[in-house]
mmCIF file of C-alpha atoms in Angstrom:
data_model
loop_
_atom_site.group_PDB
_atom_site.id
_atom_site.type_symbol
_atom_site.label_atom_id
_atom_site.label_comp_id
_atom_site.label_asym_id
_atom_site.label_seq_id
_atom_site.Cartn_x
_atom_site.Cartn_y
_atom_site.Cartn_z
ATOM 1 C CA SER A 1 3.509 36.568 -33.728
ATOM 2 C CA LYS A 2 2.961 40.152 -32.622
ATOM 3 C CA GLU A 3 0.790 39.009 -29.727
ATOM 4 C CA LEU A 4 3.384 36.430 -28.670
ATOM 5 C CA ARG A 5 6.103 39.074 -28.671
ATOM 6 C CA GLY A 6 3.856 41.230 -26.522
ATOM 7 C CA LEU A 7 3.707 38.369 -24.018
ATOM 8 C CA GLY A 8 7.487 38.212 -23.889
ATOM 9 C CA ARG A 9 8.402 35.479 -26.376
ATOM 10 C CA ILE A 10 11.866 36.076 -27.855
ATOM 11 C CA PRO A 11 11.592 36.303 -31.673
ATOM 12 C CA TYR A 12 15.281 36.898 -32.419
ATOM 13 C CA PRO A 13 18.736 35.974 -31.057
ATOM 14 C CA LEU A 14 20.074 37.781 -27.990
ATOM 15 C CA ILE A 15 23.579 37.768 -26.571
ATOM 16 C CA ARG A 16 25.192 38.929 -23.358
ATOM 17 C CA ARG A 17 28.870 39.492 -23.971
ATOM 18 C CA LYS A 18 31.536 39.250 -21.310
ATOM 19 C CA GLY A 19 31.456 42.320 -19.066
ATOM 20 C CA GLU A 20 27.928 43.318 -20.070
ATOM 21 C CA ASN A 21 24.997 43.317 -17.648
ATOM 22 C CA LYS A 22 22.248 42.977 -20.234
ATOM 23 C CA PHE A 23 21.412 41.156 -23.445
ATOM 24 C CA SER A 24 21.614 42.837 -26.841
ATOM 25 C CA ARG A 25 20.024 41.848 -30.129
ATOM 26 C CA ILE A 26 21.959 40.280 -33.004
ATOM 27 C CA ASN A 27 20.772 38.954 -36.354
ATOM 28 C CA TRP A 28 20.386 35.268 -37.192
ATOM 29 C CA GLU A 29 23.381 35.112 -39.535
ATOM 30 C CA GLU A 30 25.668 36.611 -36.920
ATOM 31 C CA ALA A 31 24.331 34.220 -34.268
ATOM 32 C CA MET A 32 24.822 31.135 -36.451
ATOM 33 C CA ASP A 33 28.339 32.188 -37.476
ATOM 34 C CA MET A 34 29.272 32.790 -33.841
ATOM 35 C CA ILE A 35 27.973 29.391 -32.721
ATOM 36 C CA ALA A 36 29.660 27.555 -35.592
ATOM 37 C CA ALA A 37 33.006 29.276 -35.020
ATOM 38 C CA LYS A 38 32.947 28.442 -31.314
ATOM 39 C CA MET A 39 31.997 24.810 -31.909
ATOM 40 C CA LYS A 40 34.877 24.385 -34.349
ATOM 41 C CA GLN A 41 37.278 25.297 -31.541
ATOM 42 C CA LEU A 42 35.845 22.808 -29.060
ATOM 43 C CA ASN A 43 36.130 19.083 -28.534
ATOM 44 C CA PRO A 44 32.657 17.554 -29.213
ATOM 45 C CA ARG A 45 32.580 16.400 -25.592
ATOM 46 C CA GLN A 46 32.553 20.073 -24.562
ATOM 47 C CA TYR A 47 29.242 21.164 -26.070
ATOM 48 C CA ALA A 48 25.671 19.953 -25.860
ATOM 49 C CA PHE A 49 22.253 20.275 -27.472
ATOM 50 C CA TYR A 50 19.060 20.773 -25.487
ATOM 51 C CA LEU A 51 15.539 20.810 -26.909
ATOM 52 C CA THR A 52 12.409 22.083 -25.204
ATOM 53 C CA SER A 53 9.068 20.472 -25.825
ATOM 54 C CA ARG A 54 5.857 22.005 -26.982
ATOM 55 C CA GLY A 55 5.498 22.735 -30.672
ATOM 56 C CA ILE A 56 8.651 21.037 -31.943
ATOM 57 C CA THR A 57 7.960 18.439 -34.621
ATOM 58 C CA ASN A 58 9.324 14.905 -34.894
ATOM 59 C CA GLU A 59 11.362 16.065 -37.886
ATOM 60 C CA SER A 60 13.071 18.720 -35.755
ATOM 61 C CA TYR A 61 13.908 16.188 -33.047
ATOM 62 C CA TYR A 62 15.279 13.783 -35.648
ATOM 63 C CA VAL A 63 17.452 16.411 -37.319
ATOM 64 C CA ALA A 64 18.784 17.657 -33.976
ATOM 65 C CA GLY A 65 19.788 14.133 -32.940
ATOM 66 C CA LYS A 66 21.393 13.445 -36.295
ATOM 67 C CA VAL A 67 23.304 16.747 -36.365
ATOM 68 C CA ALA A 68 24.585 16.235 -32.821
ATOM 69 C CA ARG A 69 25.988 12.811 -33.710
ATOM 70 C CA PHE A 70 27.358 14.072 -37.047
ATOM 71 C CA LEU A 71 29.279 16.756 -35.147
ATOM 72 C CA GLY A 72 30.601 14.061 -32.816
ATOM 73 C CA THR A 73 28.677 14.605 -29.595
ATOM 74 C CA ASN A 74 26.208 12.465 -27.663
ATOM 75 C CA HIS A 75 25.401 15.317 -25.274
ATOM 76 C CA ILE A 76 21.815 15.851 -26.416
ATOM 77 C CA ASP A 77 18.810 15.998 -24.125
ATOM 78 C CA ASN A 78 15.251 17.260 -24.000
ATOM 79 C CA ALA A 79 12.579 18.422 -21.590
ATOM 80 C CA SER A 80 10.367 15.416 -22.245
ATOM 81 C CA ARG A 81 12.955 12.896 -21.051
ATOM 82 C CA ILE A 82 13.191 14.712 -17.738
ATOM 83 C CA CYS A 83 9.409 14.632 -17.304
ATOM 84 C CA HIS A 84 9.000 10.920 -17.951
ATOM 85 C CA SER A 85 12.357 9.361 -17.101
ATOM 86 C CA PRO A 86 10.717 7.840 -13.955
ATOM 87 C CA SER A 87 8.117 6.239 -16.229
ATOM 88 C CA LYS A 88 10.778 4.686 -18.412
ATOM 89 C CA THR A 89 12.712 3.416 -15.388
ATOM 90 C CA GLY A 90 9.671 2.212 -13.447
ATOM 91 C CA LEU A 91 8.072 0.443 -16.399
ATOM 92 C CA LYS A 92 11.338 -1.183 -17.444
ATOM 93 C CA ARG A 93 11.725 -2.476 -13.880
ATOM 94 C CA SER A 94 8.137 -3.672 -13.544
ATOM 95 C CA ILE A 95 7.170 -5.023 -16.955
ATOM 96 C CA GLY A 96 10.437 -5.062 -18.911
ATOM 97 C CA VAL A 97 9.377 -2.368 -21.391
ATOM 98 C CA GLY A 98 10.163 1.301 -20.763
ATOM 99 C CA ALA A 99 7.350 2.634 -22.944
ATOM 100 C CA SER A 100 3.594 2.806 -23.294
ATOM 101 C CA THR A 101 1.735 -0.467 -23.869
ATOM 102 C CA ALA A 102 -1.448 1.277 -25.069
ATOM 103 C CA ASN A 103 -2.554 3.979 -27.497
ATOM 104 C CA TYR A 104 -5.551 6.237 -28.114
ATOM 105 C CA GLN A 105 -7.439 3.479 -29.933
ATOM 106 C CA ASP A 106 -7.343 1.358 -26.772
ATOM 107 C CA TRP A 107 -9.399 4.005 -24.982
ATOM 108 C CA ILE A 108 -12.357 3.424 -27.278
ATOM 109 C CA GLY A 109 -14.094 0.369 -25.863
ATOM 110 C CA THR A 110 -12.207 -0.074 -22.606
ATOM 111 C CA ASP A 111 -14.292 -0.333 -19.451
ATOM 112 C CA VAL A 112 -12.290 2.215 -17.448
ATOM 113 C CA LEU A 113 -9.875 4.947 -18.491
ATOM 114 C CA LEU A 114 -8.015 6.035 -15.379
ATOM 115 C CA PHE A 115 -6.065 9.309 -15.496
ATOM 116 C CA TRP A 116 -3.529 9.680 -12.721
ATOM 117 C CA GLY A 117 -1.924 13.100 -12.153
ATOM 118 C CA SER A 118 -2.826 14.188 -15.667
ATOM 119 C CA VAL A 119 -4.803 17.087 -17.120
ATOM 120 C CA ALA A 120 -4.871 15.541 -20.573
ATOM 121 C CA SER A 121 -7.566 17.848 -21.963
ATOM 122 C CA ASN A 122 -5.335 20.881 -21.407
ATOM 123 C CA SER A 123 -1.934 19.382 -22.111
ATOM 124 C CA SER A 124 -2.971 17.333 -25.150
ATOM 125 C CA PRO A 125 -6.285 18.720 -26.447
ATOM 126 C CA VAL A 126 -6.337 16.282 -29.365
ATOM 127 C CA SER A 127 -6.864 13.491 -26.819
ATOM 128 C CA THR A 128 -10.326 14.835 -25.971
ATOM 129 C CA LYS A 129 -11.860 13.565 -29.200
ATOM 130 C CA TYR A 130 -10.732 10.061 -28.208
ATOM 131 C CA MET A 131 -12.189 10.562 -24.735
ATOM 132 C CA LEU A 132 -15.497 11.528 -26.358
ATOM 133 C CA ALA A 133 -15.405 8.464 -28.609
ATOM 134 C CA ALA A 134 -14.614 6.281 -25.583
ATOM 135 C CA LYS A 135 -17.519 7.702 -23.569
ATOM 136 C CA LYS A 136 -19.891 6.981 -26.457
ATOM 137 C CA LYS A 137 -18.749 3.345 -26.197
ATOM 138 C CA GLY A 138 -19.552 3.289 -22.481
ATOM 139 C CA THR A 139 -16.068 3.899 -21.026
ATOM 140 C CA LYS A 140 -15.949 5.345 -17.522
ATOM 141 C CA ILE A 141 -13.307 8.069 -17.179
ATOM 142 C CA ILE A 142 -11.835 8.417 -13.698
ATOM 143 C CA VAL A 143 -9.403 11.166 -12.630
ATOM 144 C CA VAL A 144 -7.064 10.849 -9.639
ATOM 145 C CA ASN A 145 -5.500 14.222 -8.888
ATOM 146 C CA PRO A 146 -5.136 16.572 -5.904
ATOM 147 C CA TYR A 147 -6.881 19.353 -7.849
ATOM 148 C CA ARG A 148 -10.281 18.911 -9.440
ATOM 149 C CA GLU A 149 -9.218 20.307 -12.783
ATOM 150 C CA PRO A 150 -12.203 22.020 -14.502
ATOM 151 C CA ALA A 151 -10.945 21.040 -17.966
ATOM 152 C CA MET A 152 -11.229 17.355 -17.004
ATOM 153 C CA ASP A 153 -14.729 17.960 -15.662
ATOM 154 C CA LYS A 154 -16.175 19.628 -18.737
ATOM 155 C CA TYR A 155 -14.460 20.442 -22.021
ATOM 156 C CA TRP A 156 -15.447 21.985 -25.346
ATOM 157 C CA ILE A 157 -14.093 19.620 -28.013
ATOM 158 C CA PRO A 158 -13.657 21.646 -31.227
ATOM 159 C CA SER A 159 -13.697 18.639 -33.583
ATOM 160 C CA ASN A 160 -17.261 17.802 -32.504
ATOM 161 C CA ALA A 161 -19.952 20.382 -33.321
ATOM 162 C CA GLU A 162 -22.253 19.530 -30.413
ATOM 163 C CA SER A 163 -19.397 19.529 -27.923
ATOM 164 C CA ALA A 164 -17.941 22.734 -29.361
ATOM 165 C CA LEU A 165 -21.256 24.457 -28.730
ATOM 166 C CA PHE A 166 -22.428 22.913 -25.461
ATOM 167 C CA GLY A 167 -19.378 21.215 -23.955
ATOM 168 C CA THR A 168 -18.871 17.595 -22.908
ATOM 169 C CA LYS A 169 -18.649 16.129 -19.432
ATOM 170 C CA ILE A 170 -15.315 14.304 -19.443
ATOM 171 C CA ALA A 171 -14.719 12.691 -16.049
ATOM 172 C CA ASP A 172 -17.302 10.411 -14.470
ATOM 173 C CA ASP A 173 -15.596 10.658 -11.089
ATOM 174 C CA PHE A 174 -12.724 12.425 -9.311
ATOM 175 C CA TYR A 175 -10.549 11.172 -6.471
ATOM 176 C CA GLN A 176 -8.667 14.060 -4.907
ATOM 177 C CA VAL A 177 -5.618 12.451 -3.325
ATOM 178 C CA ASN A 178 -3.115 14.254 -1.159
ATOM 179 C CA ILE A 179 0.024 15.424 -2.929
ATOM 180 C CA GLY A 180 2.395 12.487 -2.559
ATOM 181 C CA GLY A 181 -0.419 10.209 -1.364
ATOM 182 C CA ASP A 182 -0.785 8.183 -4.554
ATOM 183 C CA ILE A 183 1.050 5.061 -3.378
ATOM 184 C CA ALA A 184 -1.067 4.901 -0.238
ATOM 185 C CA PHE A 185 -4.175 5.208 -2.401
ATOM 186 C CA MET A 186 -2.977 2.414 -4.721
ATOM 187 C CA HIS A 187 -2.098 0.215 -1.766
ATOM 188 C CA GLY A 188 -5.609 0.809 -0.431
ATOM 189 C CA ILE A 189 -7.034 -0.493 -3.710
ATOM 190 C CA MET A 190 -4.781 -3.556 -3.529
ATOM 191 C CA LYS A 191 -5.605 -4.109 0.133
ATOM 192 C CA HIS A 192 -9.305 -4.318 -0.672
ATOM 193 C CA TRP A 193 -8.585 -6.643 -3.591
ATOM 194 C CA PHE A 194 -6.719 -9.004 -1.284
ATOM 195 C CA ASP A 195 -9.629 -8.795 1.184
ATOM 196 C CA MET A 196 -12.025 -9.661 -1.654
ATOM 197 C CA GLU A 197 -9.861 -12.687 -2.479
ATOM 198 C CA GLU A 198 -10.257 -13.968 1.082
ATOM 199 C CA GLY A 199 -13.981 -14.201 0.468
ATOM 200 C CA GLU A 200 -13.858 -15.481 -3.113
ATOM 201 C CA VAL A 201 -10.767 -16.490 -5.054
ATOM 202 C CA GLY A 202 -10.637 -14.742 -8.402
ATOM 203 C CA SER A 203 -13.012 -11.963 -7.409
ATOM 204 C CA ALA A 204 -10.266 -9.343 -7.810
ATOM 205 C CA ILE A 205 -6.973 -10.942 -8.894
ATOM 206 C CA ASN A 206 -6.505 -12.405 -12.368
ATOM 207 C CA HIS A 207 -4.745 -15.557 -11.186
ATOM 208 C CA ALA A 208 -4.201 -17.041 -14.649
ATOM 209 C CA PHE A 209 -2.386 -13.889 -15.751
ATOM 210 C CA VAL A 210 -0.425 -13.648 -12.505
ATOM 211 C CA ARG A 211 0.751 -17.266 -12.689
ATOM 212 C CA GLU A 212 2.059 -16.776 -16.222
ATOM 213 C CA HIS A 213 3.477 -13.272 -16.075
ATOM 214 C CA VAL A 214 3.978 -11.988 -12.506
ATOM 215 C CA ASN A 215 6.630 -12.502 -9.825
ATOM 216 C CA GLY A 216 6.553 -11.468 -6.173
ATOM 217 C CA LEU A 217 2.824 -11.628 -5.518
ATOM 218 C CA GLU A 218 3.163 -12.966 -1.971
ATOM 219 C CA GLU A 219 5.729 -10.302 -1.077
ATOM 220 C CA LEU A 220 3.421 -7.556 -2.361
ATOM 221 C CA LYS A 221 0.472 -9.075 -0.514
ATOM 222 C CA ARG A 222 2.462 -9.171 2.723
ATOM 223 C CA LYS A 223 3.659 -5.574 2.297
ATOM 224 C CA VAL A 224 0.177 -4.249 1.601
ATOM 225 C CA GLY A 225 -1.316 -6.336 4.388
ATOM 226 C CA GLU A 226 1.004 -4.728 6.940
ATOM 227 C CA GLN A 227 -0.590 -1.339 6.316
ATOM 228 C CA LYS A 228 -3.544 -0.206 8.410
ATOM 229 C CA TRP A 229 -6.564 1.456 6.869
ATOM 230 C CA ASP A 230 -6.243 4.501 9.128
ATOM 231 C CA ALA A 231 -2.719 5.127 7.844
ATOM 232 C CA ILE A 232 -3.782 4.585 4.228
ATOM 233 C CA VAL A 233 -6.660 7.032 4.546
ATOM 234 C CA LYS A 234 -4.520 9.640 6.298
ATOM 235 C CA SER A 235 -1.704 9.424 3.749
ATOM 236 C CA SER A 236 -3.895 9.283 0.656
ATOM 237 C CA GLY A 237 -6.465 11.818 1.811
ATOM 238 C CA VAL A 238 -9.253 9.665 0.383
ATOM 239 C CA PRO A 239 -11.933 8.055 2.625
ATOM 240 C CA LYS A 240 -11.911 4.257 2.907
ATOM 241 C CA ASP A 241 -15.327 3.853 1.285
ATOM 242 C CA ARG A 242 -14.196 5.849 -1.753
ATOM 243 C CA ILE A 243 -11.032 3.756 -2.125
ATOM 244 C CA ILE A 244 -13.140 0.598 -1.943
ATOM 245 C CA GLU A 245 -15.523 2.052 -4.521
ATOM 246 C CA LEU A 246 -12.729 2.431 -7.102
ATOM 247 C CA ALA A 247 -11.191 -0.921 -6.143
ATOM 248 C CA GLU A 248 -14.468 -2.710 -6.843
ATOM 249 C CA LEU A 249 -14.981 -0.851 -10.118
ATOM 250 C CA LEU A 250 -11.548 -1.979 -11.347
ATOM 251 C CA ALA A 251 -12.105 -5.514 -10.027
ATOM 252 C CA ALA A 252 -15.316 -5.736 -12.063
ATOM 253 C CA SER A 253 -13.688 -4.333 -15.216
ATOM 254 C CA LYS A 254 -12.367 -6.785 -17.778
ATOM 255 C CA ASN A 255 -10.404 -3.989 -19.446
ATOM 256 C CA ALA A 256 -8.779 -0.810 -18.183
ATOM 257 C CA VAL A 257 -6.179 1.678 -19.398
ATOM 258 C CA TYR A 258 -4.035 3.443 -16.788
ATOM 259 C CA ALA A 259 -2.732 6.814 -18.028
ATOM 260 C CA TRP A 260 -0.579 9.211 -16.020
ATOM 261 C CA ALA A 261 1.502 12.329 -16.397
ATOM 262 C CA LEU A 262 3.660 14.637 -14.295
ATOM 263 C CA GLY A 263 1.445 14.335 -11.233
ATOM 264 C CA LEU A 264 3.108 10.961 -10.672
ATOM 265 C CA THR A 265 6.537 11.564 -12.167
ATOM 266 C CA MET A 266 7.578 14.813 -10.470
ATOM 267 C CA HIS A 267 8.379 13.276 -7.068
ATOM 268 C CA SER A 268 11.577 12.030 -5.458
ATOM 269 C CA PHE A 269 9.858 8.601 -5.280
ATOM 270 C CA ALA A 270 8.408 8.810 -8.796
ATOM 271 C CA THR A 271 9.673 5.439 -10.037
ATOM 272 C CA ASP A 272 7.890 3.802 -7.091
ATOM 273 C CA ASN A 273 4.687 5.605 -8.109
ATOM 274 C CA ILE A 274 4.961 4.111 -11.569
ATOM 275 C CA SER A 275 5.773 0.624 -10.286
ATOM 276 C CA GLN A 276 2.624 0.652 -8.153
ATOM 277 C CA VAL A 277 0.466 1.674 -11.121
ATOM 278 C CA ALA A 278 2.050 -1.244 -12.973
ATOM 279 C CA ASN A 279 1.199 -3.508 -10.033
ATOM 280 C CA LEU A 280 -2.469 -2.556 -10.314
ATOM 281 C CA ALA A 281 -2.500 -3.514 -13.994
ATOM 282 C CA LEU A 282 -0.529 -6.705 -13.379
ATOM 283 C CA LEU A 283 -2.815 -7.918 -10.598
ATOM 284 C CA ARG A 284 -5.872 -7.454 -12.807
ATOM 285 C CA GLY A 285 -4.260 -8.661 -16.033
ATOM 286 C CA HIS A 286 -4.901 -5.318 -17.679
ATOM 287 C CA LEU A 287 -1.925 -5.708 -20.015
ATOM 288 C CA GLY A 288 -1.131 -7.285 -23.364
ATOM 289 C CA ARG A 289 -4.616 -7.028 -24.852
ATOM 290 C CA LYS A 290 -6.668 -4.538 -26.818
ATOM 291 C CA HIS A 291 -8.364 -1.924 -24.614
ATOM 292 C CA THR A 292 -5.845 -2.440 -21.801
ATOM 293 C CA GLY A 293 -2.436 -1.082 -20.882
ATOM 294 C CA LEU A 294 -0.121 1.306 -19.124
ATOM 295 C CA MET A 295 0.168 4.704 -20.769
ATOM 296 C CA PRO A 296 2.613 7.384 -19.634
ATOM 297 C CA PHE A 297 0.935 10.509 -20.928
ATOM 298 C CA ARG A 298 3.072 13.427 -22.006
ATOM 299 C CA GLY A 299 2.644 16.836 -20.402
ATOM 300 C CA HIS A 300 2.503 18.560 -23.794
ATOM 301 C CA SER A 301 1.505 17.733 -27.322
ATOM 302 C CA SER A 302 4.325 16.793 -29.714
ATOM 303 C CA VAL A 303 6.912 15.616 -27.197
ATOM 304 C CA GLN A 304 6.708 11.825 -27.485
ATOM 305 C CA GLY A 305 8.912 12.109 -30.561
ATOM 306 C CA THR A 306 11.933 13.274 -28.571
ATOM 307 C CA SER A 307 12.793 9.760 -27.475
ATOM 308 C CA GLU A 308 11.465 8.006 -30.557
ATOM 309 C CA MET A 309 13.570 10.267 -32.773
ATOM 310 C CA GLY A 310 16.751 9.812 -30.724
ATOM 311 C CA ALA A 311 17.001 13.242 -29.124
ATOM 312 C CA ASP A 312 18.421 12.128 -25.797
ATOM 313 C CA PRO A 313 21.752 10.567 -24.705
ATOM 314 C CA PHE A 314 20.330 7.075 -24.198
ATOM 315 C CA VAL A 315 18.594 6.409 -27.515
ATOM 316 C CA LEU A 316 18.926 6.532 -31.269
ATOM 317 C CA PRO A 317 15.993 6.753 -33.687
ATOM 318 C CA GLY A 318 13.873 3.646 -33.357
ATOM 319 C CA GLY A 319 15.772 2.056 -30.485
ATOM 320 C CA GLY A 320 18.606 2.114 -27.992
ATOM 321 C CA TRP A 321 22.386 1.833 -28.210
ATOM 322 C CA ASP A 322 22.451 -1.893 -28.843
ATOM 323 C CA GLU A 323 24.879 -3.030 -31.519
ATOM 324 C CA GLU A 324 22.155 -3.890 -34.022
ATOM 325 C CA ASN A 325 20.464 -0.476 -33.835
ATOM 326 C CA VAL A 326 23.774 1.426 -33.925
ATOM 327 C CA LYS A 327 24.760 -0.434 -37.092
ATOM 328 C CA ARG A 328 21.368 0.205 -38.650
ATOM 329 C CA ILE A 329 21.540 3.950 -37.969
ATOM 330 C CA GLU A 330 25.119 4.225 -39.250
ATOM 331 C CA ASN A 331 24.038 2.558 -42.490
ATOM 332 C CA VAL A 332 21.105 4.953 -42.848
ATOM 333 C CA TRP A 333 23.117 8.066 -41.977
ATOM 334 C CA ASN A 334 26.291 6.961 -43.757
ATOM 335 C CA PHE A 335 28.615 8.052 -40.951
ATOM 336 C CA GLU A 336 29.844 6.584 -37.662
ATOM 337 C CA VAL A 337 28.132 7.781 -34.517
ATOM 338 C CA PRO A 338 30.197 8.517 -31.383
ATOM 339 C CA LYS A 339 30.198 5.489 -29.086
ATOM 340 C CA TRP A 340 30.748 7.188 -25.714
ATOM 341 C CA GLN A 341 27.904 7.827 -23.242
ATOM 342 C CA GLY A 342 26.439 11.309 -23.501
ATOM 343 C CA ASP A 343 25.360 13.403 -20.512
ATOM 344 C CA ILE A 344 21.909 14.479 -19.427
ATOM 345 C CA VAL A 345 21.317 18.226 -19.348
ATOM 346 C CA GLY A 346 21.914 18.548 -15.589
ATOM 347 C CA VAL A 347 25.400 17.080 -15.890
ATOM 348 C CA SER A 348 26.105 19.182 -18.987
ATOM 349 C CA LEU A 349 25.231 22.380 -17.100
ATOM 350 C CA GLU A 350 27.448 21.400 -14.179
ATOM 351 C CA ASN A 351 30.340 20.815 -16.588
ATOM 352 C CA ILE A 352 30.071 24.139 -18.396
#
């Protein structure tokens, strides 16, 4: 705690009163009394809750969401929703489910674990023990990222004695795409798959899966076919032979898990990034089975719970705002929740 304070972490409440040009310290009791008194004067539509991410437990998220609704407001938001709202939107649009279709256990035994725009070893260190277990089962770990992150190259996994002492090579290969060049890179993979299909049907596309579960294949094929390799290489920043190399690896892999983080979601076209990742999985049939799936990977440990626990304006614990879930939560909590649509934090700040 002393070291954290030395780094600038605030260990006590601060206030800047009207007319003052600096913050002054107050005690916790005074701060809580001040907040409570102010909230009593306001309409619940006039205040909001906002939770940051790292280190907050699921229990804290749950209590915050419950308290907000008990006090009559749906203005509650969190940092995690902002980070992965494109994932939720893109996945809902592409596969009908705005959430991960895989978990850590699916890594262990998959043929390929593909990290896109994610430094999972740093952001979620606990994931490294699953990476190690996957590698022991023969999984190839591929990283697509503009920066060759050292922690994804070699990492010291504390839960494994040998790794803790000597380190473990994590990634089998890196593809350093241009910033914003991910869609071009993905289209290059698809373009080669469609070229492979010209030579041998079924050599790249899982046609049985596509027939049963996928719409718009011909439109995607036409769109990708219109793009020239020179443009794909220039936009992605990855040579053609390297794109083909990854395309053929995925085409030969019965199973693959596609994991991504903020490297794909923090763009103005982020939902399109996610939809194209989904297209890769859909074309290969890497969905709906063990050791396969689409996995939006959080930027920090302990943030997935924000949405699962109902700490944003679009969800309640365990589900959305559908009538069945609202009724269930009201029965559990023994009070009525407000039925109006809450605001995201950006709108709340504009309305202050």
